[in-house]
Amino acid sequence: MDDKKIIFSGIQPTGCITLGNYVGALKNWVDLQHDYHCLFSVVDLHSITVRQDPKLLRKRCMEFLTQYLAAGIDGEENIVYFQSHVPGHAELGWILNCYTYMGELNRMTQFKDKSAKHADNINAGLFTYPVLMAADILLYQTDLVPVGVDQKQHLELARDIAGRFNGIYGDVFKVPEAFIPKEGARIMSLQDPTSKMSKSDPNVNGFISILDDTDTIMRKFKKAVTDSDGLIAYSDDKPGIKNLINIYSAITHKTPDEVVAEFDGMGYGQFKTAVGEVVSDELRPIRERYEDLSKNKDYITKIYTQGAQRAAGMARRTLNKVKRKVGYVDGVL
Ligand code: TYM
């Protein structure tokens, strides 16, 4: 292999891919894809920590992978695949479970949030989820993990686990770095700007799907909750407006100060329309490519099959090393 560094990242196939996922992660994958060796996975193993309808899950997995490609990920140059097709994720996940402390997992804020939301199904998978995520990353000797800021704590745990394992057995794992965008690392709900835009929000007006059409996008931005003082300013006291500035800024690559200057003296209505327009212009080509690509099932199958084969080869190398270090007898497979 050449000296290009390695990127791994993934999105859970739950709900739909939102504008938050797009500016926090997917858009950056597209920007970074030619400068790194990249693995982009639909992390389906993670999704069953919350109960899923099997038929819907299968359909959604295909839709997510197709949206990666529609967003501009080159599926030939990069490795695009389903996590469940590469057994190494679960295998390494088990091993790393034995190098992770309950106390560490207890501190994960996402576990606390999700167990509050799904109080009737606080399963062990939900608790050990960050270990599987660490395995996803460490399996490929990943250098860089482009994610939104909500995944920072999980990334830090992955680094701690890698460091601990390396401390016992020598240099087995690369210790990964997070890549968190400056603008758009945490897009908030359009209906409640104090909570994260979430793909499983039951209120569809809270999020933008990257497949929403122009009318829907414009309507959702028009309805976006703001304050009533009418001033376009970038301040924590104005979470609704701050969120819209962040969205505009992430899409146009302008700084929040530049955005504030651009809309100086204008009303919220005008500003919301402008944000809706840039978002809609950004997402239109994705939606169009998605419509074309989803007709071409053979091509999609080819991409994820070759993706899994290439990923499995890389995973095998790390796993063999890990197993030897731990003390297992060399196997025949
Ligand atoms: P998930 O599926 O919740 O989100 C996918 C990616 O989108 C980012 N993101 C956001 N960014 C900005 N604003 C938001 N409102 C927003 N919501 C989500 C997330 O930070 C993430 O980058 N555990 C991960 C999936 C995962 C993973 C991995 C990621 C599993 N294994 C290994 C990286 C590497 C998750 O649930 O992301």
CSV table of C-alpha atoms and ligand atoms in Angstrom, one decimal:
chain,number,residue,atom,x,y,z
A,1,MET,CA,0.0,0.0,0.0
A,2,ASP,CA,1.1,3.6,-0.6
A,3,ASP,CA,1.5,6.1,2.3
A,4,LYS,CA,-2.0,7.4,2.2
A,5,LYS,CA,-3.6,7.3,5.7
A,6,ILE,CA,-6.8,5.4,6.5
A,7,ILE,CA,-10.3,6.8,7.2
A,8,PHE,CA,-13.1,4.8,8.7
A,9,SER,CA,-16.6,6.1,9.4
A,10,GLY,CA,-20.2,5.0,9.4
A,11,ILE,CA,-23.9,5.9,9.9
A,12,GLN,CA,-26.4,3.7,11.7
A,13,PRO,CA,-29.3,2.7,9.4
A,14,THR,CA,-32.1,4.1,11.6
A,15,GLY,CA,-34.6,6.7,10.5
A,16,CYS,CA,-33.2,8.6,7.5
A,17,ILE,CA,-29.9,10.4,6.7
A,18,THR,CA,-30.4,13.9,7.9
A,19,LEU,CA,-28.9,17.3,7.2
A,20,GLY,CA,-27.1,16.8,10.6
A,21,ASN,CA,-25.5,13.5,9.4
A,22,TYR,CA,-24.7,15.2,6.1
A,23,VAL,CA,-22.8,18.3,7.4
A,24,GLY,CA,-21.4,16.5,10.4
A,25,ALA,CA,-20.1,13.5,8.6
A,26,LEU,CA,-21.1,12.5,5.0
A,27,LYS,CA,-20.1,15.8,3.4
A,28,ASN,CA,-16.7,15.6,4.9
A,29,TRP,CA,-16.2,12.0,3.8
A,30,VAL,CA,-16.9,13.3,0.2
A,31,ASP,CA,-14.3,16.1,0.7
A,32,LEU,CA,-11.6,13.7,2.1
A,33,GLN,CA,-12.2,10.6,0.0
A,34,HIS,CA,-9.4,11.1,-2.5
A,35,ASP,CA,-6.7,12.0,0.0
A,36,TYR,CA,-7.1,8.9,2.2
A,37,HIS,CA,-7.9,5.2,1.9
A,38,CYS,CA,-11.4,5.2,3.1
A,39,LEU,CA,-13.9,2.7,4.4
A,40,PHE,CA,-17.5,3.9,4.7
A,41,SER,CA,-19.8,1.4,6.3
A,42,VAL,CA,-23.5,1.2,6.9
A,43,VAL,CA,-23.2,0.1,10.5
A,44,ASP,CA,-26.1,-2.2,10.6
A,45,LEU,CA,-24.9,-4.3,13.6
A,46,HIS,CA,-25.2,-1.2,15.7
A,47,SER,CA,-28.8,-0.5,14.6
A,48,ILE,CA,-30.3,-3.5,16.4
A,49,THR,CA,-29.5,-2.1,19.9
A,50,VAL,CA,-32.9,-0.6,19.3
A,51,ARG,CA,-35.6,-3.0,18.1
A,52,GLN,CA,-36.0,-2.9,14.3
A,53,ASP,CA,-38.6,-4.3,11.9
A,54,PRO,CA,-36.5,-6.7,9.7
A,55,LYS,CA,-38.2,-5.9,6.4
A,56,LEU,CA,-37.8,-2.2,7.0
A,57,LEU,CA,-34.2,-2.5,8.2
A,58,ARG,CA,-33.1,-4.4,5.1
A,59,LYS,CA,-34.7,-1.8,2.8
A,60,ARG,CA,-33.2,1.1,4.8
A,61,CYS,CA,-29.8,-0.5,4.7
A,62,MET,CA,-29.9,-0.5,0.9
A,63,GLU,CA,-31.2,3.1,0.9
A,64,PHE,CA,-28.4,4.3,3.2
A,65,LEU,CA,-25.7,2.7,1.1
A,66,THR,CA,-27.2,4.2,-2.1
A,67,GLN,CA,-27.3,7.6,-0.4
A,68,TYR,CA,-23.6,7.4,0.4
A,69,LEU,CA,-23.0,7.0,-3.3
A,70,ALA,CA,-25.6,9.6,-4.3
A,71,ALA,CA,-23.9,12.1,-2.0
A,72,GLY,CA,-20.7,11.7,-4.1
A,73,ILE,CA,-18.8,8.9,-2.4
A,74,ASP,CA,-16.8,7.0,-5.1
A,75,GLY,CA,-17.7,3.3,-4.4
A,76,GLU,CA,-14.9,2.0,-6.6
A,77,GLU,CA,-12.1,4.0,-5.2
A,78,ASN,CA,-13.3,3.7,-1.6
A,79,ILE,CA,-14.6,0.7,0.4
A,80,VAL,CA,-18.3,1.0,0.8
A,81,TYR,CA,-20.0,-1.9,2.6
A,82,PHE,CA,-22.4,-3.3,5.2
A,83,GLN,CA,-20.8,-3.9,8.6
A,84,SER,CA,-22.6,-7.2,9.1
A,85,HIS,CA,-20.9,-8.6,5.9
A,86,VAL,CA,-17.5,-8.5,7.6
A,87,PRO,CA,-17.4,-10.8,10.6
A,88,GLY,CA,-14.2,-9.2,12.0
A,89,HIS,CA,-16.2,-6.3,13.5
A,90,ALA,CA,-18.1,-8.6,15.9
A,91,GLU,CA,-15.0,-10.8,16.6
A,92,LEU,CA,-12.8,-7.9,17.5
A,93,GLY,CA,-15.7,-6.3,19.4
A,94,TRP,CA,-15.8,-9.4,21.7
A,95,ILE,CA,-12.1,-9.3,22.4
A,96,LEU,CA,-12.1,-5.6,23.1
A,97,ASN,CA,-15.1,-6.1,25.5
A,98,CYS,CA,-12.6,-7.9,27.7
A,99,TYR,CA,-10.3,-4.8,27.7
A,100,THR,CA,-13.0,-2.2,28.5
A,101,TYR,CA,-14.3,-1.4,32.0
A,102,MET,CA,-17.9,-1.2,33.1
A,103,GLY,CA,-17.1,2.2,34.7
A,104,GLU,CA,-16.0,3.5,31.3
A,105,LEU,CA,-19.2,2.4,29.6
A,106,ASN,CA,-21.3,3.8,32.4
A,107,ARG,CA,-20.0,7.2,31.7
A,108,MET,CA,-21.1,7.3,28.1
A,109,THR,CA,-23.7,10.0,27.7
A,110,GLN,CA,-25.2,8.4,24.6
A,111,PHE,CA,-25.9,5.2,26.7
A,112,LYS,CA,-27.6,7.3,29.4
A,113,ASP,CA,-29.7,9.2,26.8
A,114,LYS,CA,-30.7,6.1,24.8
A,115,SER,CA,-31.6,4.0,27.9
A,116,ALA,CA,-33.8,6.8,29.1
A,117,LYS,CA,-35.5,6.8,25.7
A,118,HIS,CA,-35.9,3.0,25.5
A,119,ALA,CA,-36.4,2.2,29.1
A,120,ASP,CA,-38.3,-1.1,28.2
A,121,ASN,CA,-35.2,-2.4,26.3
A,122,ILE,CA,-32.0,-1.5,28.0
A,123,ASN,CA,-30.1,-4.4,26.4
A,124,ALA,CA,-26.4,-5.4,26.9
A,125,GLY,CA,-25.7,-4.4,23.3
A,126,LEU,CA,-26.8,-0.8,24.0
A,127,PHE,CA,-24.3,-0.8,26.9
A,128,THR,CA,-21.3,-2.3,24.9
A,129,TYR,CA,-22.1,-0.4,21.7
A,130,PRO,CA,-19.1,1.9,22.1
A,131,VAL,CA,-16.8,-1.2,22.2
A,132,LEU,CA,-18.2,-2.4,18.9
A,133,MET,CA,-17.6,1.1,17.5
A,134,ALA,CA,-14.0,1.0,18.8
A,135,ALA,CA,-13.6,-2.4,17.0
A,136,ASP,CA,-15.0,-0.9,13.8
A,137,ILE,CA,-12.2,1.7,13.9
A,138,LEU,CA,-9.3,-0.3,15.2
A,139,LEU,CA,-9.9,-3.2,12.9
A,140,TYR,CA,-8.6,-1.2,10.0
A,141,GLN,CA,-5.6,0.6,11.6
A,142,THR,CA,-7.6,3.8,11.1
A,143,ASP,CA,-5.8,7.1,11.3
A,144,LEU,CA,-8.8,9.5,11.0
A,145,VAL,CA,-12.5,9.2,11.9
A,146,PRO,CA,-14.7,12.0,10.5
A,147,VAL,CA,-17.7,12.4,12.8
A,148,GLY,CA,-20.0,15.0,14.4
A,149,VAL,CA,-19.2,16.2,17.9
A,150,ASP,CA,-21.7,13.8,19.5
A,151,GLN,CA,-19.3,10.9,18.7
A,152,LYS,CA,-16.3,12.5,20.4
A,153,GLN,CA,-16.7,10.7,23.7
A,154,HIS,CA,-16.9,7.3,21.8
A,155,LEU,CA,-13.8,8.2,19.9
A,156,GLU,CA,-11.9,9.0,23.1
A,157,LEU,CA,-12.9,5.6,24.5
A,158,ALA,CA,-11.7,3.9,21.3
A,159,ARG,CA,-8.3,5.7,21.8
A,160,ASP,CA,-8.2,4.6,25.4
A,161,ILE,CA,-8.9,1.0,24.5
A,162,ALA,CA,-6.3,1.0,21.8
A,163,GLY,CA,-3.7,2.6,24.2
A,164,ARG,CA,-4.5,0.0,26.9
A,165,PHE,CA,-4.2,-2.9,24.5
A,166,ASN,CA,-1.0,-1.6,23.0
A,167,GLY,CA,0.3,-1.1,26.5
A,168,ILE,CA,-0.1,-4.8,27.3
A,169,TYR,CA,0.9,-6.3,23.9
A,170,GLY,CA,3.1,-3.8,22.1
A,171,ASP,CA,2.0,-1.7,19.1
A,172,VAL,CA,-1.0,-3.6,17.7
A,173,PHE,CA,-3.4,-0.8,17.0
A,174,LYS,CA,-3.0,2.6,15.4
A,175,VAL,CA,-4.5,5.2,17.9
A,176,PRO,CA,-7.1,7.1,15.8
A,177,GLU,CA,-7.8,10.8,15.7
A,178,ALA,CA,-11.3,12.4,15.3
A,179,PHE,CA,-12.0,14.7,12.5
A,180,ILE,CA,-14.7,17.1,13.7
A,181,PRO,CA,-15.8,19.9,11.3
A,182,LYS,CA,-15.5,23.5,12.6
A,183,GLU,CA,-19.0,24.4,11.3
A,184,GLY,CA,-21.9,22.0,11.4
A,185,ALA,CA,-20.5,19.5,14.0
A,186,ARG,CA,-23.7,19.7,15.9
A,187,ILE,CA,-26.8,20.7,13.9
A,188,MET,CA,-29.8,21.1,16.2
A,189,SER,CA,-33.5,20.2,15.7
A,190,LEU,CA,-35.4,22.8,13.7
A,191,GLN,CA,-38.3,22.5,16.2
A,192,ASP,CA,-36.2,22.4,19.4
A,193,PRO,CA,-32.9,24.1,18.8
A,194,THR,CA,-31.7,23.0,22.3
A,195,SER,CA,-31.6,19.3,21.2
A,196,LYS,CA,-29.6,17.6,18.4
A,197,MET,CA,-31.2,17.1,15.0
A,198,SER,CA,-31.9,13.4,15.2
A,199,LYS,CA,-32.9,10.9,12.5
A,200,SER,CA,-35.3,9.2,14.8
A,201,ASP,CA,-37.1,12.4,15.8
A,202,PRO,CA,-40.9,11.5,15.7
A,203,ASN,CA,-41.5,15.2,14.6
A,204,VAL,CA,-40.6,15.3,10.9
A,205,ASN,CA,-40.4,19.1,11.0
A,206,GLY,CA,-37.4,18.8,13.4
A,207,PHE,CA,-35.1,17.4,10.8
A,208,ILE,CA,-34.3,17.6,7.0
A,209,SER,CA,-33.8,14.3,5.2
A,210,ILE,CA,-31.1,14.6,2.5
A,211,LEU,CA,-33.8,13.2,0.2
A,212,ASP,CA,-36.5,15.9,1.1
A,213,ASP,CA,-37.7,17.8,-2.0
A,214,THR,CA,-37.4,21.6,-2.3
A,215,ASP,CA,-41.0,22.4,-1.1
A,216,THR,CA,-40.5,20.3,2.0
A,217,ILE,CA,-37.2,21.8,2.8
A,218,MET,CA,-38.5,25.4,2.3
A,219,ARG,CA,-41.6,24.6,4.5
A,220,LYS,CA,-39.5,23.1,7.3
A,221,PHE,CA,-37.1,26.0,7.4
A,222,LYS,CA,-40.1,28.5,7.4
A,223,LYS,CA,-41.5,26.6,10.4
A,224,ALA,CA,-38.1,26.5,12.2
A,225,VAL,CA,-38.4,27.7,15.8
A,226,THR,CA,-36.6,30.9,16.6
A,227,ASP,CA,-36.9,33.7,19.2
A,228,SER,CA,-38.9,36.8,18.6
A,229,ASP,CA,-36.4,39.7,18.9
A,230,GLY,CA,-35.8,39.8,15.1
A,231,LEU,CA,-32.0,40.2,15.3
A,232,ILE,CA,-29.7,37.9,13.2
A,233,ALA,CA,-26.8,37.4,15.7
A,234,TYR,CA,-24.6,34.4,16.5
A,235,SER,CA,-25.2,33.9,20.2
A,236,ASP,CA,-26.0,31.0,22.7
A,237,ASP,CA,-29.0,33.0,23.8
A,238,LYS,CA,-30.5,32.6,20.3
A,239,PRO,CA,-30.1,28.9,19.7
A,240,GLY,CA,-32.6,28.8,16.8
A,241,ILE,CA,-30.9,31.5,14.8
A,242,LYS,CA,-27.5,30.2,15.8
A,243,ASN,CA,-28.4,26.8,14.4
A,244,LEU,CA,-29.6,28.4,11.1
A,245,ILE,CA,-26.3,30.4,10.9
A,246,ASN,CA,-24.4,27.2,11.4
A,247,ILE,CA,-26.3,25.4,8.7
A,248,TYR,CA,-25.8,28.2,6.2
A,249,SER,CA,-22.1,28.5,7.2
A,250,ALA,CA,-21.4,24.7,6.8
A,251,ILE,CA,-23.0,24.6,3.4
A,252,THR,CA,-21.5,27.9,2.0
A,253,HIS,CA,-18.1,27.6,3.8
A,254,LYS,CA,-18.5,31.1,5.1
A,255,THR,CA,-17.7,31.8,8.8
A,256,PRO,CA,-20.6,32.6,11.1
A,257,ASP,CA,-19.4,36.3,11.3
A,258,GLU,CA,-19.5,36.5,7.5
A,259,VAL,CA,-23.1,35.1,7.5
A,260,VAL,CA,-24.2,37.6,10.2
A,261,ALA,CA,-22.7,40.4,8.1
A,262,GLU,CA,-24.4,39.2,4.9
A,263,PHE,CA,-27.8,39.2,6.6
A,264,ASP,CA,-27.4,42.4,8.6
A,265,GLY,CA,-30.7,44.2,8.9
A,266,MET,CA,-32.8,41.6,7.3
A,267,GLY,CA,-35.7,39.8,8.9
A,268,TYR,CA,-36.0,36.2,10.0
A,269,GLY,CA,-38.3,35.3,7.1
A,270,GLN,CA,-35.8,36.4,4.5
A,271,PHE,CA,-33.0,34.6,6.3
A,272,LYS,CA,-34.9,31.3,6.6
A,273,THR,CA,-35.7,31.5,2.9
A,274,ALA,CA,-32.0,32.0,2.1
A,275,VAL,CA,-31.0,29.0,4.3
A,276,GLY,CA,-33.7,26.8,2.7
A,277,GLU,CA,-32.4,27.8,-0.7
A,278,VAL,CA,-28.8,26.9,-0.1
A,279,VAL,CA,-29.7,23.6,1.5
A,280,SER,CA,-32.1,22.8,-1.2
A,281,ASP,CA,-29.5,23.6,-3.9
A,282,GLU,CA,-27.0,21.4,-2.1
A,283,LEU,CA,-29.3,18.4,-1.8
A,284,ARG,CA,-31.0,18.5,-5.2
A,285,PRO,CA,-28.2,16.8,-7.1
A,286,ILE,CA,-28.0,14.1,-4.4
A,287,ARG,CA,-31.7,13.4,-4.6
A,288,GLU,CA,-31.5,13.2,-8.4
A,289,ARG,CA,-28.5,10.9,-8.4
A,290,TYR,CA,-30.3,8.8,-5.7
A,291,GLU,CA,-33.3,8.3,-8.0
A,292,ASP,CA,-31.0,7.1,-10.8
A,293,LEU,CA,-28.8,4.9,-8.6
A,294,SER,CA,-31.7,3.2,-6.9
A,295,LYS,CA,-32.8,1.8,-10.2
A,296,ASN,CA,-29.5,0.1,-10.6
A,297,LYS,CA,-29.5,-2.6,-8.0
A,298,ASP,CA,-26.8,-4.7,-9.8
A,299,TYR,CA,-24.4,-1.8,-9.5
A,300,ILE,CA,-25.2,-1.3,-5.8
A,301,THR,CA,-24.7,-5.1,-5.2
A,302,LYS,CA,-21.4,-5.0,-6.9
A,303,ILE,CA,-20.2,-2.1,-4.8
A,304,TYR,CA,-21.1,-3.6,-1.5
A,305,THR,CA,-19.9,-7.0,-2.4
A,306,GLN,CA,-16.5,-5.9,-3.5
A,307,GLY,CA,-16.4,-3.5,-0.6
A,308,ALA,CA,-16.9,-6.3,1.9
A,309,GLN,CA,-14.3,-8.4,0.3
A,310,ARG,CA,-11.7,-5.7,0.4
A,311,ALA,CA,-12.6,-4.8,4.0
A,312,ALA,CA,-12.5,-8.4,5.1
A,313,GLY,CA,-8.9,-8.7,3.8
A,314,MET,CA,-7.8,-5.7,5.8
A,315,ALA,CA,-9.7,-6.9,8.9
A,316,ARG,CA,-8.2,-10.3,8.8
A,317,ARG,CA,-4.7,-8.9,9.0
A,318,THR,CA,-5.4,-7.0,12.2
A,319,LEU,CA,-7.4,-9.8,13.7
A,320,ASN,CA,-4.7,-12.4,13.1
A,321,LYS,CA,-2.2,-10.1,14.9
A,322,VAL,CA,-4.6,-9.5,17.8
A,323,LYS,CA,-5.3,-13.2,18.2
A,324,ARG,CA,-1.7,-14.1,18.2
A,325,LYS,CA,-0.9,-11.4,20.8
A,326,VAL,CA,-3.8,-12.6,23.0
A,327,GLY,CA,-2.5,-16.2,22.9
A,328,TYR,CA,-4.8,-18.1,20.7
A,329,VAL,CA,-3.5,-21.0,18.6
A,330,ASP,CA,-3.3,-20.2,14.9
A,331,GLY,CA,-6.5,-21.3,13.1
A,332,VAL,CA,-7.0,-22.9,9.7
A,333,LEU,CA,-9.5,-20.4,8.3
B,1,TYM,P1,-25.1,8.2,13.8
B,1,TYM,O1,-25.6,7.2,12.9
B,1,TYM,O2,-25.9,8.7,15.0
B,1,TYM,O3,-24.6,9.5,13.0
B,1,TYM,C1,-23.8,9.4,11.9
B,1,TYM,C2,-22.9,10.6,11.8
B,1,TYM,O4,-23.6,11.8,11.8
B,1,TYM,C3,-23.1,12.6,12.8
B,1,TYM,N1,-24.3,13.4,13.4
B,1,TYM,C4,-24.4,14.7,13.4
B,1,TYM,N2,-23.5,15.7,13.1
B,1,TYM,C5,-23.9,17.0,13.2
B,1,TYM,N3,-25.1,17.3,13.7
B,1,TYM,C6,-26.0,16.3,14.1
B,1,TYM,N4,-27.2,16.7,14.6
B,1,TYM,C7,-25.7,15.0,13.9
B,1,TYM,N5,-26.3,13.8,14.2
B,1,TYM,C8,-25.4,12.8,13.8
B,1,TYM,C9,-22.6,11.7,13.9
B,1,TYM,O5,-21.6,12.4,14.7
B,1,TYM,C10,-21.9,10.6,13.0
B,1,TYM,O6,-20.7,11.0,12.6
B,1,TYM,N6,-22.0,5.5,16.6
B,1,TYM,C11,-22.2,6.2,15.4
B,1,TYM,C12,-22.0,5.3,14.2
B,1,TYM,C13,-20.7,4.5,14.2
B,1,TYM,C14,-19.4,5.0,13.8
B,1,TYM,C15,-18.5,3.9,14.0
B,1,TYM,C16,-19.0,6.3,13.4
B,1,TYM,C17,-20.5,3.2,14.5
B,1,TYM,N7,-19.2,2.8,14.3
B,1,TYM,C18,-17.2,4.1,13.7
B,1,TYM,C19,-17.6,6.4,13.2
B,1,TYM,C20,-16.7,5.3,13.3
B,1,TYM,C21,-23.5,6.8,15.3
B,1,TYM,O7,-24.5,6.3,16.0
B,1,TYM,O8,-23.6,7.8,14.4
